[in-house]
Amino acid sequence: MGIEKLIRKELVSFGGYSAAASPEVLEGKIEVAVKDIIKIDANENPYGCSPRVNKALAHYPQFNIYPDDGQEKLRQSIAGYAGADMKRIVAGNGSNQLIDLLIRLLVNPGDEVINCTPTFGIYSFSTKLCNGILVEIPRDDNFNIDIAKVKAAITPKTKIIFVTNPNNPTGNLTPQKDIVTLLDTGVPVVVDEAYYEFSRQTIMPLIGKYENLIVLRTFSKWAGLAGLRVGYGVFPEAIADFILRIKIPYNVNVAAQVAVGESLRDVDYLLASVQKLIAERERLAAQLQKISWLRVYPTQSNFIFCRVQNINAKDLHKQLQMKGILVRYFDQPRIQDCIRFSVGKPEHTDALIKTLREIGG
Ligand SMILES: Cc1ncc(COP(=O)(O)O)c(C=O)c1O
């Protein structure tokens, strides 16, 4: 009898989340040294975090003491930045953790979660872990959400509708009026604004008007803190209170809490990096558009989604990886012939375009 027999039977075939490969695991397997890898596969910020963060962490005297479990100072500073009451705010070990906690809080086995595919993978990951039922509403050919179809899919068992804005991996926005249509149904709507600082479109002003609205954001992208894992959610007050109760104690570590404080004292610096990335996004898009075998989708984010024609996208991903350029490939229905490129520095754009030309002409 193997110990595997004890595993919940619905998890036996669970595939897990397929995360982007870490550069260090590629050591010796590709044509370039790890230090020369161009990592444009996880929408990270190539300009890094605020220098204030490095300085504060280098001198922080109390890593031996647990962080404030109630996240009081952290939530207060996020409240100031997000323009929402701190009683509504909870920080997570990445916004991933808040997605997971919310699903665990609301979704009983057999309850339904509406997911507008293709989209970010964690919504389905955590729904499956909770034995919820994923109701997948495919986006249209331009990856817009079919709002009428989403509304028609709502049943008494629907617990959450996820709207990623802008969407990952496709980069496009859902118009505010469409989100309002969903909010008017009364079902909890999670608007995941992980890339808000790049799109500048937010539903945050409607917090307070709609008690079924939840907004998620992260410090991973604009603030360059992906490695420290910190995101936040703005919830109805009662839900925030419950999320605080069910989260693991000390879920946001001291380094992350210090880093957020310093980042929020250096917003102008960080937004200047965001501006550089937005400018580079436009340059990268223009360069990609000149490649005849790529179809480039419009984006309001820090990445660009492309359909690959004539070349196998999975092979292209592998070939780029061999040459030290990491990009994101999704082995999923409808996007098996697509690649997502995160926006890097100008020299990353140049190297990518040169290598794409070498591979595909
Ligand atoms: C749409 C979306 N939501 C949430 C996240 C998770 O971010 P975090 O690093 O805060 O967990 C990501 C990260 O890629 C994302 O693309």
Short mmCIF file of C-alpha atoms and ligand atoms in Angstrom, two decimals:
data_model
loop_
_atom_site.label_atom_id
_atom_site.label_comp_id
_atom_site.label_asym_id
_atom_site.label_seq_id
_atom_site.Cartn_x
_atom_site.Cartn_y
_atom_site.Cartn_z
CA MET A 1 0.00 0.00 0.00
CA GLY A 2 1.55 3.31 -1.07
CA ILE A 3 1.01 6.49 0.87
CA GLU A 4 -0.43 7.95 -2.35
CA LYS A 5 -3.63 6.09 -1.51
CA LEU A 6 -4.29 8.71 1.14
CA ILE A 7 -4.34 11.58 -1.36
CA ARG A 8 -7.78 13.10 -1.99
CA LYS A 9 -9.00 11.27 -5.08
CA GLU A 10 -9.94 14.44 -6.94
CA LEU A 11 -6.33 15.61 -6.61
CA VAL A 12 -4.68 12.47 -7.96
CA SER A 13 -4.82 13.82 -11.52
CA PHE A 14 -4.14 17.44 -10.50
CA GLY A 15 -1.44 18.85 -12.79
CA GLY A 16 -0.32 21.81 -10.68
CA TYR A 17 0.61 25.25 -11.95
CA SER A 18 3.16 25.41 -14.72
CA ALA A 19 5.33 28.35 -13.71
CA ALA A 20 7.98 30.02 -15.86
CA ALA A 21 11.37 28.25 -15.70
CA SER A 22 13.94 29.80 -13.36
CA PRO A 23 17.23 30.79 -15.05
CA GLU A 24 19.35 28.81 -12.56
CA VAL A 25 17.76 25.50 -13.60
CA LEU A 26 18.93 26.15 -17.17
CA GLU A 27 22.60 26.32 -16.19
CA GLY A 28 24.64 24.21 -18.63
CA LYS A 29 21.57 23.26 -20.70
CA ILE A 30 21.50 26.28 -23.01
CA GLU A 31 23.99 28.08 -25.23
CA VAL A 32 24.57 31.07 -22.94
CA ALA A 33 25.66 31.60 -19.33
CA VAL A 34 22.90 32.17 -16.77
CA LYS A 35 24.07 35.76 -16.25
CA ASP A 36 23.44 36.50 -19.94
CA ILE A 37 19.88 35.17 -20.00
CA ILE A 38 17.24 37.62 -21.16
CA LYS A 39 14.23 36.87 -19.01
CA ILE A 40 11.10 38.15 -20.68
CA ASP A 41 8.76 35.33 -19.64
CA ALA A 42 7.11 36.38 -16.37
CA ASN A 43 6.24 40.06 -16.76
CA GLU A 44 8.83 41.05 -14.18
CA ASN A 45 10.29 44.53 -14.01
CA PRO A 46 13.75 44.59 -15.64
CA TYR A 47 14.57 47.89 -13.89
CA GLY A 48 14.26 46.23 -10.50
CA CYS A 49 12.89 47.69 -7.32
CA SER A 50 13.42 51.12 -5.79
CA PRO A 51 17.02 51.58 -4.54
CA ARG A 52 15.43 52.60 -1.23
CA VAL A 53 14.30 48.98 -0.84
CA ASN A 54 17.83 47.58 -1.22
CA LYS A 55 19.19 50.11 1.22
CA ALA A 56 16.50 49.54 3.84
CA LEU A 57 16.80 45.75 3.66
CA ALA A 58 20.59 45.84 3.84
CA HIS A 59 20.35 47.67 7.15
CA TYR A 60 17.17 46.22 8.62
CA PRO A 61 18.02 45.22 12.20
CA GLN A 62 15.22 42.84 13.18
CA PHE A 63 14.77 39.91 10.82
CA ASN A 64 14.63 37.75 13.96
CA ILE A 65 11.22 39.18 14.90
CA TYR A 66 7.94 38.07 13.29
CA PRO A 67 6.09 40.65 11.22
CA ASP A 68 2.86 42.30 12.40
CA ASP A 69 0.28 39.63 11.65
CA GLY A 70 -2.50 42.23 11.35
CA GLN A 71 -0.42 44.16 8.77
CA GLU A 72 -1.55 47.48 10.32
CA LYS A 73 1.20 49.76 9.01
CA LEU A 74 1.36 47.93 5.72
CA ARG A 75 -2.39 48.17 5.15
CA GLN A 76 -2.34 51.83 6.12
CA SER A 77 0.33 52.68 3.58
CA ILE A 78 -1.39 50.64 0.87
CA ALA A 79 -4.66 52.42 1.70
CA GLY A 80 -3.01 55.76 0.99
CA TYR A 81 -1.67 54.56 -2.34
CA ALA A 82 -4.79 52.71 -3.50
CA GLY A 83 -7.25 55.33 -2.27
CA ALA A 84 -9.32 52.86 -0.25
CA ASP A 85 -10.11 52.42 3.45
CA MET A 86 -7.55 50.23 5.21
CA LYS A 87 -10.37 48.16 6.75
CA ARG A 88 -11.02 46.85 3.25
CA ILE A 89 -7.40 45.97 2.52
CA VAL A 90 -5.52 42.73 3.09
CA ALA A 91 -2.02 42.00 1.81
CA GLY A 92 -0.96 38.59 0.61
CA ASN A 93 2.13 36.60 -0.23
CA GLY A 94 1.63 37.80 -3.78
CA SER A 95 -1.87 38.52 -5.03
CA ASN A 96 -1.90 34.80 -5.90
CA GLN A 97 -2.41 34.07 -2.23
CA LEU A 98 -5.40 36.42 -2.08
CA ILE A 99 -7.00 34.68 -5.05
CA ASP A 100 -6.52 31.39 -3.23
CA LEU A 101 -7.85 32.70 0.09
CA LEU A 102 -10.91 34.25 -1.49
CA ILE A 103 -11.78 31.04 -3.30
CA ARG A 104 -11.27 29.07 -0.10
CA LEU A 105 -13.52 31.53 1.74
CA LEU A 106 -16.41 31.51 -0.73
CA VAL A 107 -16.35 28.30 -2.77
CA ASN A 108 -17.87 25.11 -1.36
CA PRO A 109 -17.34 21.85 -3.24
CA GLY A 110 -19.72 22.02 -6.22
CA ASP A 111 -19.96 25.82 -6.27
CA GLU A 112 -19.20 27.54 -9.55
CA VAL A 113 -16.51 30.02 -10.55
CA ILE A 114 -16.73 31.84 -13.88
CA ASN A 115 -13.43 32.13 -15.71
CA CYS A 116 -13.05 34.01 -19.01
CA THR A 117 -10.43 32.02 -20.91
CA PRO A 118 -7.67 32.28 -21.96
CA THR A 119 -6.64 34.00 -18.77
CA PHE A 120 -4.39 33.84 -15.72
CA GLY A 121 -4.01 30.27 -14.44
CA ILE A 122 -4.36 30.65 -10.68
CA TYR A 123 -8.15 31.13 -10.74
CA SER A 124 -8.64 27.64 -12.14
CA PHE A 125 -5.80 26.20 -10.02
CA SER A 126 -7.36 27.25 -6.71
CA THR A 127 -10.93 26.51 -7.81
CA LYS A 128 -9.92 22.93 -8.61
CA LEU A 129 -8.06 22.59 -5.30
CA CYS A 130 -11.29 23.57 -3.52
CA ASN A 131 -13.41 21.15 -5.56
CA GLY A 132 -15.25 24.05 -7.14
CA ILE A 133 -16.64 23.83 -10.66
CA LEU A 134 -14.94 25.99 -13.26
CA VAL A 135 -17.37 27.49 -15.71
CA GLU A 136 -15.21 28.55 -18.61
CA ILE A 137 -16.54 31.26 -20.91
CA PRO A 138 -14.21 31.54 -23.91
CA ARG A 139 -13.24 35.06 -24.93
CA ASP A 140 -13.93 36.03 -28.55
CA ASP A 141 -11.33 36.03 -31.34
CA ASN A 142 -9.89 39.32 -30.09
CA PHE A 143 -9.95 38.02 -26.52
CA ASN A 144 -12.79 40.29 -25.44
CA ILE A 145 -15.17 38.94 -22.81
CA ASP A 146 -18.62 38.03 -24.08
CA ILE A 147 -20.56 39.72 -21.29
CA ALA A 148 -23.93 38.31 -22.39
CA LYS A 149 -22.51 34.79 -22.23
CA VAL A 150 -21.04 35.41 -18.79
CA LYS A 151 -24.38 36.70 -17.53
CA ALA A 152 -26.18 33.74 -19.06
CA ALA A 153 -23.79 31.36 -17.27
CA ILE A 154 -24.67 32.69 -13.80
CA THR A 155 -26.58 30.21 -11.62
CA PRO A 156 -27.47 30.17 -7.92
CA LYS A 157 -24.18 28.29 -7.41
CA THR A 158 -22.00 31.01 -8.96
CA LYS A 159 -19.69 32.36 -6.26
CA ILE A 160 -17.16 34.44 -8.19
CA ILE A 161 -16.66 35.96 -11.64
CA PHE A 162 -13.01 36.68 -12.45
CA VAL A 163 -12.17 39.59 -14.76
CA THR A 164 -8.46 40.15 -15.36
CA ASN A 165 -7.93 43.74 -16.41
CA PRO A 166 -5.80 43.99 -18.48
CA ASN A 167 -5.98 40.29 -19.19
CA ASN A 168 -2.99 38.02 -18.89
CA PRO A 169 -1.71 36.61 -21.26
CA THR A 170 -3.56 38.57 -23.95
CA GLY A 171 -2.95 42.15 -22.71
CA ASN A 172 -6.34 43.64 -23.57
CA LEU A 173 -8.72 45.61 -21.36
CA THR A 174 -12.37 44.97 -20.57
CA PRO A 175 -14.39 48.21 -20.78
CA GLN A 176 -15.57 49.58 -17.45
CA LYS A 177 -19.21 49.50 -18.56
CA ASP A 178 -18.97 45.74 -19.11
CA ILE A 179 -17.59 45.25 -15.61
CA VAL A 180 -20.44 47.37 -14.26
CA THR A 181 -22.92 45.12 -16.10
CA LEU A 182 -21.42 42.15 -14.26
CA LEU A 183 -21.44 44.01 -10.94
CA ASP A 184 -25.13 44.73 -11.41
CA THR A 185 -25.83 40.98 -11.30
CA GLY A 186 -24.89 41.01 -7.60
CA VAL A 187 -22.43 38.10 -7.97
CA PRO A 188 -18.98 38.80 -6.47
CA VAL A 189 -16.76 40.15 -9.25
CA VAL A 190 -12.98 40.02 -8.79
CA VAL A 191 -11.23 42.56 -10.98
CA ASP A 192 -7.58 41.56 -11.08
CA GLU A 193 -5.60 44.72 -11.80
CA ALA A 194 -2.12 43.22 -11.52
CA TYR A 195 -1.02 45.47 -14.41
CA TYR A 196 -2.94 48.61 -13.38
CA GLU A 197 0.11 50.88 -13.34
CA PHE A 198 0.69 50.03 -17.02
CA SER A 199 -2.91 50.45 -18.15
CA ARG A 200 -4.03 53.23 -15.76
CA GLN A 201 -7.58 51.91 -16.00
CA THR A 202 -9.12 51.01 -12.67
CA ILE A 203 -12.48 50.13 -11.22
CA MET A 204 -11.31 51.19 -7.73
CA PRO A 205 -13.59 54.29 -7.56
CA LEU A 206 -16.59 51.91 -7.53
CA ILE A 207 -15.42 50.21 -4.32
CA GLY A 208 -17.99 51.28 -1.78
CA LYS A 209 -20.69 51.63 -4.40
CA TYR A 210 -20.70 47.89 -5.13
CA GLU A 211 -20.45 45.56 -2.14
CA ASN A 212 -19.75 42.67 -4.53
CA LEU A 213 -16.62 44.29 -6.01
CA ILE A 214 -13.14 43.05 -5.15
CA VAL A 215 -10.00 44.59 -6.67
CA LEU A 216 -6.65 42.80 -6.63
CA ARG A 217 -3.29 44.43 -7.25
CA THR A 218 0.35 43.47 -6.81
CA PHE A 219 3.78 44.98 -6.16
CA SER A 220 5.37 42.31 -8.37
CA LYS A 221 5.19 44.18 -11.66
CA TRP A 222 5.31 47.99 -11.41
CA ALA A 223 7.28 48.05 -8.16
CA GLY A 224 9.73 45.29 -9.12
CA LEU A 225 9.08 43.18 -6.01
CA ALA A 226 8.06 39.86 -7.63
CA GLY A 227 10.72 37.98 -5.65
CA LEU A 228 9.51 39.30 -2.31
CA ARG A 229 5.90 38.23 -2.98
CA VAL A 230 3.47 40.92 -1.99
CA GLY A 231 0.10 41.86 -3.39
CA TYR A 232 -3.09 43.27 -1.95
CA GLY A 233 -6.82 43.06 -2.29
CA VAL A 234 -9.51 45.67 -1.67
CA PHE A 235 -12.55 43.79 -0.43
CA PRO A 236 -15.94 44.48 1.08
CA GLU A 237 -15.10 45.12 4.74
CA ALA A 238 -16.71 41.92 6.01
CA ILE A 239 -14.78 39.83 3.49
CA ALA A 240 -11.49 41.57 4.36
CA ASP A 241 -12.14 40.70 7.98
CA PHE A 242 -12.64 37.03 7.12
CA ILE A 243 -9.61 36.90 4.82
CA LEU A 244 -7.53 38.21 7.74
CA ARG A 245 -8.95 35.43 9.91
CA ILE A 246 -8.34 32.53 7.52
CA LYS A 247 -4.91 33.53 6.24
CA ILE A 248 -1.83 31.78 7.60
CA PRO A 249 -0.24 33.95 10.32
CA TYR A 250 2.55 36.31 9.19
CA ASN A 251 1.77 35.66 5.53
CA VAL A 252 3.65 38.79 4.39
CA ASN A 253 7.21 38.61 5.64
CA VAL A 254 9.18 41.43 7.23
CA ALA A 255 11.35 42.06 4.17
CA ALA A 256 8.26 42.39 1.97
CA GLN A 257 6.59 44.74 4.45
CA VAL A 258 9.68 46.96 4.63
CA ALA A 259 9.97 46.87 0.84
CA VAL A 260 6.40 48.03 0.32
CA GLY A 261 6.90 50.92 2.76
CA GLU A 262 10.01 52.07 0.89
CA SER A 263 8.41 51.57 -2.53
CA LEU A 264 5.47 53.74 -1.55
CA ARG A 265 7.93 56.45 -0.48
CA ASP A 266 9.46 56.26 -3.96
CA VAL A 267 6.41 56.08 -6.22
CA ASP A 268 7.70 58.75 -8.62
CA TYR A 269 10.89 56.77 -9.22
CA LEU A 270 8.94 53.56 -9.83
CA LEU A 271 6.42 55.22 -12.12
CA ALA A 272 9.31 56.60 -14.15
CA SER A 273 10.41 52.98 -14.76
CA VAL A 274 6.83 52.14 -15.71
CA GLN A 275 6.91 55.00 -18.23
CA LYS A 276 10.12 53.63 -19.74
CA LEU A 277 8.49 50.22 -20.08
CA ILE A 278 5.39 51.69 -21.69
CA ALA A 279 7.56 53.50 -24.25
CA GLU A 280 9.53 50.30 -24.85
CA ARG A 281 6.29 48.32 -25.20
CA GLU A 282 5.31 50.55 -28.11
CA ARG A 283 8.73 50.16 -29.73
CA LEU A 284 8.68 46.37 -29.25
CA ALA A 285 5.16 46.14 -30.67
CA ALA A 286 6.20 48.14 -33.75
CA GLN A 287 9.23 45.87 -34.27
CA LEU A 288 7.19 42.68 -33.82
CA GLN A 289 4.60 43.96 -36.28
CA LYS A 290 7.29 44.10 -38.95
CA ILE A 291 7.78 40.34 -38.65
CA SER A 292 5.45 38.86 -41.23
CA TRP A 293 4.91 35.56 -39.42
CA LEU A 294 3.69 37.14 -36.18
CA ARG A 295 0.24 38.50 -35.46
CA VAL A 296 0.61 41.05 -32.67
CA TYR A 297 -2.35 41.67 -30.36
CA PRO A 298 -2.94 45.13 -28.86
CA THR A 299 -1.82 45.45 -25.23
CA GLN A 300 -2.25 47.80 -22.28
CA SER A 301 0.15 45.87 -20.13
CA ASN A 302 3.88 45.17 -19.80
CA PHE A 303 3.79 42.23 -22.19
CA ILE A 304 2.79 41.53 -25.78
CA PHE A 305 0.89 38.49 -26.98
CA CYS A 306 1.54 37.19 -30.48
CA ARG A 307 0.12 34.46 -32.66
CA VAL A 308 2.89 32.62 -34.49
CA GLN A 309 2.23 31.71 -38.10
CA ASN A 310 4.21 29.16 -40.17
CA ILE A 311 6.50 28.22 -37.27
CA ASN A 312 5.54 25.94 -34.40
CA ALA A 313 5.21 28.22 -31.35
CA LYS A 314 6.39 25.56 -28.93
CA ASP A 315 9.54 25.01 -31.03
CA LEU A 316 10.09 28.75 -31.23
CA HIS A 317 9.91 28.96 -27.44
CA LYS A 318 12.52 26.17 -27.18
CA GLN A 319 14.81 27.70 -29.79
CA LEU A 320 14.72 31.09 -28.08
CA GLN A 321 15.43 29.37 -24.77
CA MET A 322 18.48 27.62 -26.23
CA LYS A 323 19.76 31.06 -27.26
CA GLY A 324 19.15 32.43 -23.78
CA ILE A 325 15.91 34.32 -24.39
CA LEU A 326 13.14 33.12 -22.09
CA VAL A 327 9.59 33.81 -23.31
CA ARG A 328 6.25 32.35 -22.22
CA TYR A 329 4.51 29.55 -24.08
CA PHE A 330 1.13 28.17 -22.98
CA ASP A 331 0.27 24.62 -23.93
CA GLN A 332 -3.45 25.37 -23.77
CA PRO A 333 -6.39 25.15 -26.14
CA ARG A 334 -6.77 28.14 -28.49
CA ILE A 335 -3.34 29.59 -27.70
CA GLN A 336 -1.05 26.69 -28.57
CA ASP A 337 0.25 28.77 -31.46
CA CYS A 338 0.95 31.86 -29.37
CA ILE A 339 3.88 33.34 -27.44
CA ARG A 340 3.90 36.08 -24.80
CA PHE A 341 6.85 38.47 -24.66
CA SER A 342 7.34 40.59 -21.52
CA VAL A 343 8.62 44.07 -22.22
CA GLY A 344 12.29 44.37 -21.26
CA LYS A 345 14.94 47.04 -21.66
CA PRO A 346 15.74 48.39 -25.15
CA GLU A 347 18.71 46.01 -25.48
CA HIS A 348 16.39 43.07 -24.74
CA THR A 349 14.05 44.19 -27.51
CA ASP A 350 16.98 44.43 -29.92
CA ALA A 351 18.31 40.97 -29.03
CA LEU A 352 14.83 39.42 -29.26
CA ILE A 353 14.07 40.93 -32.66
CA LYS A 354 17.48 39.91 -34.04
CA THR A 355 17.03 36.33 -32.82
CA LEU A 356 13.45 36.09 -34.11
CA ARG A 357 14.72 37.21 -37.52
CA GLU A 358 17.51 34.60 -37.41
CA ILE A 359 15.05 31.85 -36.56
CA GLY A 360 12.11 32.72 -38.78
CA GLY A 361 13.27 35.39 -41.23
C1 LIG B 1 -3.31 38.68 -13.78
C2 LIG B 1 -2.39 38.35 -12.67
N1 LIG B 1 -2.86 38.31 -11.42
C3 LIG B 1 -2.08 38.02 -10.39
C4 LIG B 1 -0.74 37.74 -10.58
C5 LIG B 1 0.05 37.31 -9.40
O1 LIG B 1 0.93 38.23 -8.98
P1 LIG B 1 1.71 38.05 -7.63
O2 LIG B 1 3.14 38.04 -8.01
O3 LIG B 1 1.32 39.25 -6.81
O4 LIG B 1 1.26 36.78 -6.98
C6 LIG B 1 -0.20 37.76 -11.86
C7 LIG B 1 1.21 37.41 -12.07
O5 LIG B 1 1.66 37.13 -13.13
C8 LIG B 1 -1.05 38.06 -12.93
O6 LIG B 1 -0.60 38.08 -14.19
#
